[in-house]
Coordinates of C-alpha atoms and ligand atoms in Angstrom, one line a residue:
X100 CA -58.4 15.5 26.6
X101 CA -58.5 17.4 23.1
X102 CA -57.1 20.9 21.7
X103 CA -59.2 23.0 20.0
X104 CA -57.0 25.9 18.3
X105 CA -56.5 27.6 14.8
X106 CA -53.8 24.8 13.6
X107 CA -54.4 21.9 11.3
X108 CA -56.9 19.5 13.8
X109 CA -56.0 15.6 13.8
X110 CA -59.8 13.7 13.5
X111 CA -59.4 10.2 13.5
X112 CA -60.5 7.8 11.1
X113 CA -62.5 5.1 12.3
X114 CA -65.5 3.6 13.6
X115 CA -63.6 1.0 15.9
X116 CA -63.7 2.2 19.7
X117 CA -60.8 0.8 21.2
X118 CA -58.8 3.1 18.6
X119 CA -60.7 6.2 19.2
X120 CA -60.0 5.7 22.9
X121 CA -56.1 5.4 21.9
X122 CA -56.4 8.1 20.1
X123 CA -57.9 10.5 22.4
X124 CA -55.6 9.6 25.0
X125 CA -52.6 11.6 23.3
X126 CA -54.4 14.6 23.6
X127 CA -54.7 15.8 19.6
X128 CA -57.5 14.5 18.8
X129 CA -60.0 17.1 17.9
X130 CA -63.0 14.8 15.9
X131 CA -63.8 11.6 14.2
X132 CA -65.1 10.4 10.7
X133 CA -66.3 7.4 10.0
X134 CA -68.4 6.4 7.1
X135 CA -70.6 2.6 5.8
X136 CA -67.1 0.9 5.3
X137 CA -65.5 1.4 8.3
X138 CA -68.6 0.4 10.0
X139 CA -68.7 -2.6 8.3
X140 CA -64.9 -3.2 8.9
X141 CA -65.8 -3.5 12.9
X142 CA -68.6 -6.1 12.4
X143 CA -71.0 -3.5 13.0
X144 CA -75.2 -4.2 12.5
X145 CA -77.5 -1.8 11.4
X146 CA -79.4 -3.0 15.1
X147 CA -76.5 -1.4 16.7
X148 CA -75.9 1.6 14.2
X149 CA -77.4 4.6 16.3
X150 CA -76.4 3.2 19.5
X151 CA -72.9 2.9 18.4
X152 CA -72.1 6.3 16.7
X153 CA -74.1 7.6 20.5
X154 CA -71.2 5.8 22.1
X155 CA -68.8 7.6 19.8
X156 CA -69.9 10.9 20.2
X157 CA -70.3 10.8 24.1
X158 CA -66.7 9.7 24.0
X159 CA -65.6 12.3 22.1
X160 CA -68.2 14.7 23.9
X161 CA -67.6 18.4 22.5
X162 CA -65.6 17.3 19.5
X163 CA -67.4 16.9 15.5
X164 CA -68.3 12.9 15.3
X165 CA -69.2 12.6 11.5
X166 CA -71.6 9.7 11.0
X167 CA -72.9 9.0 7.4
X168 CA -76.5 8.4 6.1
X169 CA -76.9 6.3 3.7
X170 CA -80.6 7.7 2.4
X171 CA -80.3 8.1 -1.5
X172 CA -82.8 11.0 -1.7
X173 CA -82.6 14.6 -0.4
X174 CA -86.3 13.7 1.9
X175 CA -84.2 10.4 3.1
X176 CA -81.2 12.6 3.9
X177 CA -83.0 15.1 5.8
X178 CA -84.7 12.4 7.7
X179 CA -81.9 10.4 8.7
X180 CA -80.0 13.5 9.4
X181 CA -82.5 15.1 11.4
X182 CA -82.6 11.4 13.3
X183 CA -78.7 10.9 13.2
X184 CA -78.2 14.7 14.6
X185 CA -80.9 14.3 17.2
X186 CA -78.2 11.2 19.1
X187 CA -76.0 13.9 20.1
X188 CA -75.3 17.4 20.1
X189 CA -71.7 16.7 18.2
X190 CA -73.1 14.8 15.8
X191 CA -72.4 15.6 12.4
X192 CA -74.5 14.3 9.1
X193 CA -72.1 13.1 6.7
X194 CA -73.9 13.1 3.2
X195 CA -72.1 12.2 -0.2
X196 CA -71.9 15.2 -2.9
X197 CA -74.8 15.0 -5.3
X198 CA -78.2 16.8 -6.6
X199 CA -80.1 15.0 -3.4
X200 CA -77.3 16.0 -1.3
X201 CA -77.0 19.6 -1.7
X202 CA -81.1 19.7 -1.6
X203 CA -80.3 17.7 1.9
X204 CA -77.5 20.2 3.0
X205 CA -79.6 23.5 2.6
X206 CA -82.3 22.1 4.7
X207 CA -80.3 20.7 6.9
X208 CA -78.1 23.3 7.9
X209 CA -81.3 25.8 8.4
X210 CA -82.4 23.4 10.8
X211 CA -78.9 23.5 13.1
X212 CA -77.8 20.5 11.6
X213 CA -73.7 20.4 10.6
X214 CA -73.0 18.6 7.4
X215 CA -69.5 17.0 6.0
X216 CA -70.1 16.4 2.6
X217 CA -68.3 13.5 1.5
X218 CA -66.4 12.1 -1.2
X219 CA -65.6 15.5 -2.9
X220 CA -62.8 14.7 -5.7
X221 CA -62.8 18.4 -7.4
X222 CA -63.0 21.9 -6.9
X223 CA -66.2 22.6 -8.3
X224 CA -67.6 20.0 -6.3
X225 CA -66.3 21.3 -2.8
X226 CA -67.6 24.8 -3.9
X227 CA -71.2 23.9 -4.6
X228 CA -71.4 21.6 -0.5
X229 CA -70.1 25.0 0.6
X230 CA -72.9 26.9 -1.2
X231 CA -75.3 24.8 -0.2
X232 CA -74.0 25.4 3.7
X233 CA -71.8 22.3 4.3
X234 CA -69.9 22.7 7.1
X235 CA -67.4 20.5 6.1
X236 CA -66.1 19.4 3.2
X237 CA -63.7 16.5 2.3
X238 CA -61.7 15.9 -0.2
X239 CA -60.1 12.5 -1.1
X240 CA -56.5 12.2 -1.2
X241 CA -55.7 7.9 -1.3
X242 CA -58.2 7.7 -3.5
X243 CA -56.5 9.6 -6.5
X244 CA -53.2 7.9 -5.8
X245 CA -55.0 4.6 -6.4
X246 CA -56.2 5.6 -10.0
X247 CA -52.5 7.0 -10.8
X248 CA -53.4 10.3 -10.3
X249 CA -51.9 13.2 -7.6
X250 CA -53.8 13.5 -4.5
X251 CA -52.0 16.2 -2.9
X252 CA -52.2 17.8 -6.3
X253 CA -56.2 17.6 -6.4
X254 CA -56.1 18.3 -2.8
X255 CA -54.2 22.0 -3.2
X256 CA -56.6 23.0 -5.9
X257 CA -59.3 22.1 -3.9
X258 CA -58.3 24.1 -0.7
X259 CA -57.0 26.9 -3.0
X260 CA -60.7 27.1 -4.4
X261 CA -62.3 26.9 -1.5
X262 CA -59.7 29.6 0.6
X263 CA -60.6 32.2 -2.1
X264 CA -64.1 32.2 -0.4
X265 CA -65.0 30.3 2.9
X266 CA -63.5 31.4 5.8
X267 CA -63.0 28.0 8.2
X268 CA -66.2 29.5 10.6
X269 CA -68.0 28.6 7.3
X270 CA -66.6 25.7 6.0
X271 CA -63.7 23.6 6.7
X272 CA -61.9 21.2 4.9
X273 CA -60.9 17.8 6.2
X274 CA -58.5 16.2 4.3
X275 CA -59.9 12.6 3.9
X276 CA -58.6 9.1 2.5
X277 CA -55.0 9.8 3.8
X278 CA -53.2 6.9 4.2
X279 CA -49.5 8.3 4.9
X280 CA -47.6 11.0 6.8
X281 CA -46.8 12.2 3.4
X282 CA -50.1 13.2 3.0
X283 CA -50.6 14.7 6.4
X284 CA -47.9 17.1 5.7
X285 CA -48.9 18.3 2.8
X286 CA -52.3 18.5 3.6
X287 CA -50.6 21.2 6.2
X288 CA -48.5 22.8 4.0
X289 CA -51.6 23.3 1.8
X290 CA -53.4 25.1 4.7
X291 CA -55.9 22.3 4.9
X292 CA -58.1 23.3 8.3
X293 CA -58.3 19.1 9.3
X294 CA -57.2 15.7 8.2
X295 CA -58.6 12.4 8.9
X296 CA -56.5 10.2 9.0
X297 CA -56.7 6.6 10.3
X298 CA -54.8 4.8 13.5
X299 CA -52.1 3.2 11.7
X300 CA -51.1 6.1 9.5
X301 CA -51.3 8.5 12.9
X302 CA -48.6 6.1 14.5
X303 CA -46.3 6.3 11.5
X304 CA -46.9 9.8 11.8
X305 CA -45.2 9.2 15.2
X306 CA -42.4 7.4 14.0
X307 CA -39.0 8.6 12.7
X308 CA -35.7 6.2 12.0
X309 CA -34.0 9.0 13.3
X310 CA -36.1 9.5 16.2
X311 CA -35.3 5.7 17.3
X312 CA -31.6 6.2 16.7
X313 CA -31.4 9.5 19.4
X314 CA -33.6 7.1 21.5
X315 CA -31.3 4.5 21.3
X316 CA -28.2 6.0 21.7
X317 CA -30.0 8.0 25.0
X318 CA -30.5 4.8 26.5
X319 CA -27.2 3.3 25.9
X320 CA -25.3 6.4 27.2
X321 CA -27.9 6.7 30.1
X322 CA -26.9 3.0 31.2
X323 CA -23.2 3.9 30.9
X324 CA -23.9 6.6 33.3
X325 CA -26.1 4.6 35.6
X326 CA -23.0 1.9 35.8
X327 CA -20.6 4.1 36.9
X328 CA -22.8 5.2 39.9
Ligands
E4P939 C1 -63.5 10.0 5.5 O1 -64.2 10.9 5.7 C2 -63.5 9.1 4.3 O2 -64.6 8.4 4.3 C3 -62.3 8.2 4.3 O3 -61.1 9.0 4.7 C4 -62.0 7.4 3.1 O4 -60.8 6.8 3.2 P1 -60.4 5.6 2.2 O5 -60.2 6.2 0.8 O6 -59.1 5.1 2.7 O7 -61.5 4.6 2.3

């Protein structure tokens, strides 16, 4: 269903089902992120919050399932983490870099419990979730572009910091906010360990003008040759 080897790992993107379930069927998916927003962008209710990321990770059974808590002090964090972490055994406590999350991460991971740590926009930033034990780290990419800034640029100073020191058994980076297959390659070429990137930028990934020309051409001369039989 999944790969699990030493290059870069596809997670997906998403809190929506129907295109985890897509993507797991091509067989490279290897985790999911999804964080309040894309949550909120399926409808979902805080009622149904635990229940659904339980869906999620027994879908994806064996493979990280990131699912964000949205507890503002380190005690909330390592509450809800502790909570969010006892669903299912590949659950992992997303937490968003700060004083309270670090505090959150320490305790955390000396409990068992793996931690992304989120929206992490510069070096020093990634360094100190990895000191603190984060599992994962990720850095935005989309998000820079927005502002006018170079996301891949951010992005190779970031894994270059982190490189130096981490080896991915400690801490991995998933390349996060990636909107385009532009970013997925470089996030490659820059040796980052995962990106997350969501369903509609994996099937551009899929797609090549050139790709649909040999396709086309196949089945044109294949028909030729079916004809003559
Ligand atoms: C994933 O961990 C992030 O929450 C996500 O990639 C953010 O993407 P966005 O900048 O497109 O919202």
């Amino acid at each position: 269903m999944a790969r699990e080897d030493t290059s870069m790992k596809f997670f997906i993107d998403t809190a929506d089902i129907s295109e985890i379930k897509k993507a797991l069927s091509w067989g490279c998916l290897a985790g999911v992120t999804t964080n309040p927003s894309l949550y909120s962008r399926i409808g979902g209710k805080l009622a149904d919050f635990e229940a659904h990321m339980t869906k999620i990770a027994q879908l994806c059974e064996g493979l990280p399932v990131s699912a964000e808590s949205t507890a503002t002090t380190a005690e909330g964090m390592i509450e809800e983490g502790k909570h969010l972490a006892s669903l299912a055994p590949n659950i992992v406590v997303k937490l968003p870099i700060g004083e309270a999350a670090l505090e959150a991460t320490h305790a955390l991971k000396a409990e068992g419990v793996n931690v992304n740590m989120t929206l992490i926009f510069s070096a020093p930033q990634a360094l100190l979730a990895a000191a603190a034990g984060a599992r994962y780290v990720s850095p935005f990419v989309g998000r820079f572009d927005d502002i006018g800034d170079d996301g891949i640029a951010q992005l190779g100073t970031i894994v270059s910091a982190v490189k130096n020191y981490y080896a991915p058994e400690q801490c991995e980076i998933i390349t996060a906010s990636v909107r385009t297959p532009y970013h997925v390659t470089q996030a490659a070429l820059l040796g980052a360990d995962i990106a997350t990137v969501p369903l509609g930028a994996l099937e551009k990934c899929l797609r090549h003008p050139l790709t649909e020309q040999g396709l086309a051409a196949f089945e044109a001369d294949w028909k030729k040759v079916t004809a003559e039989a």
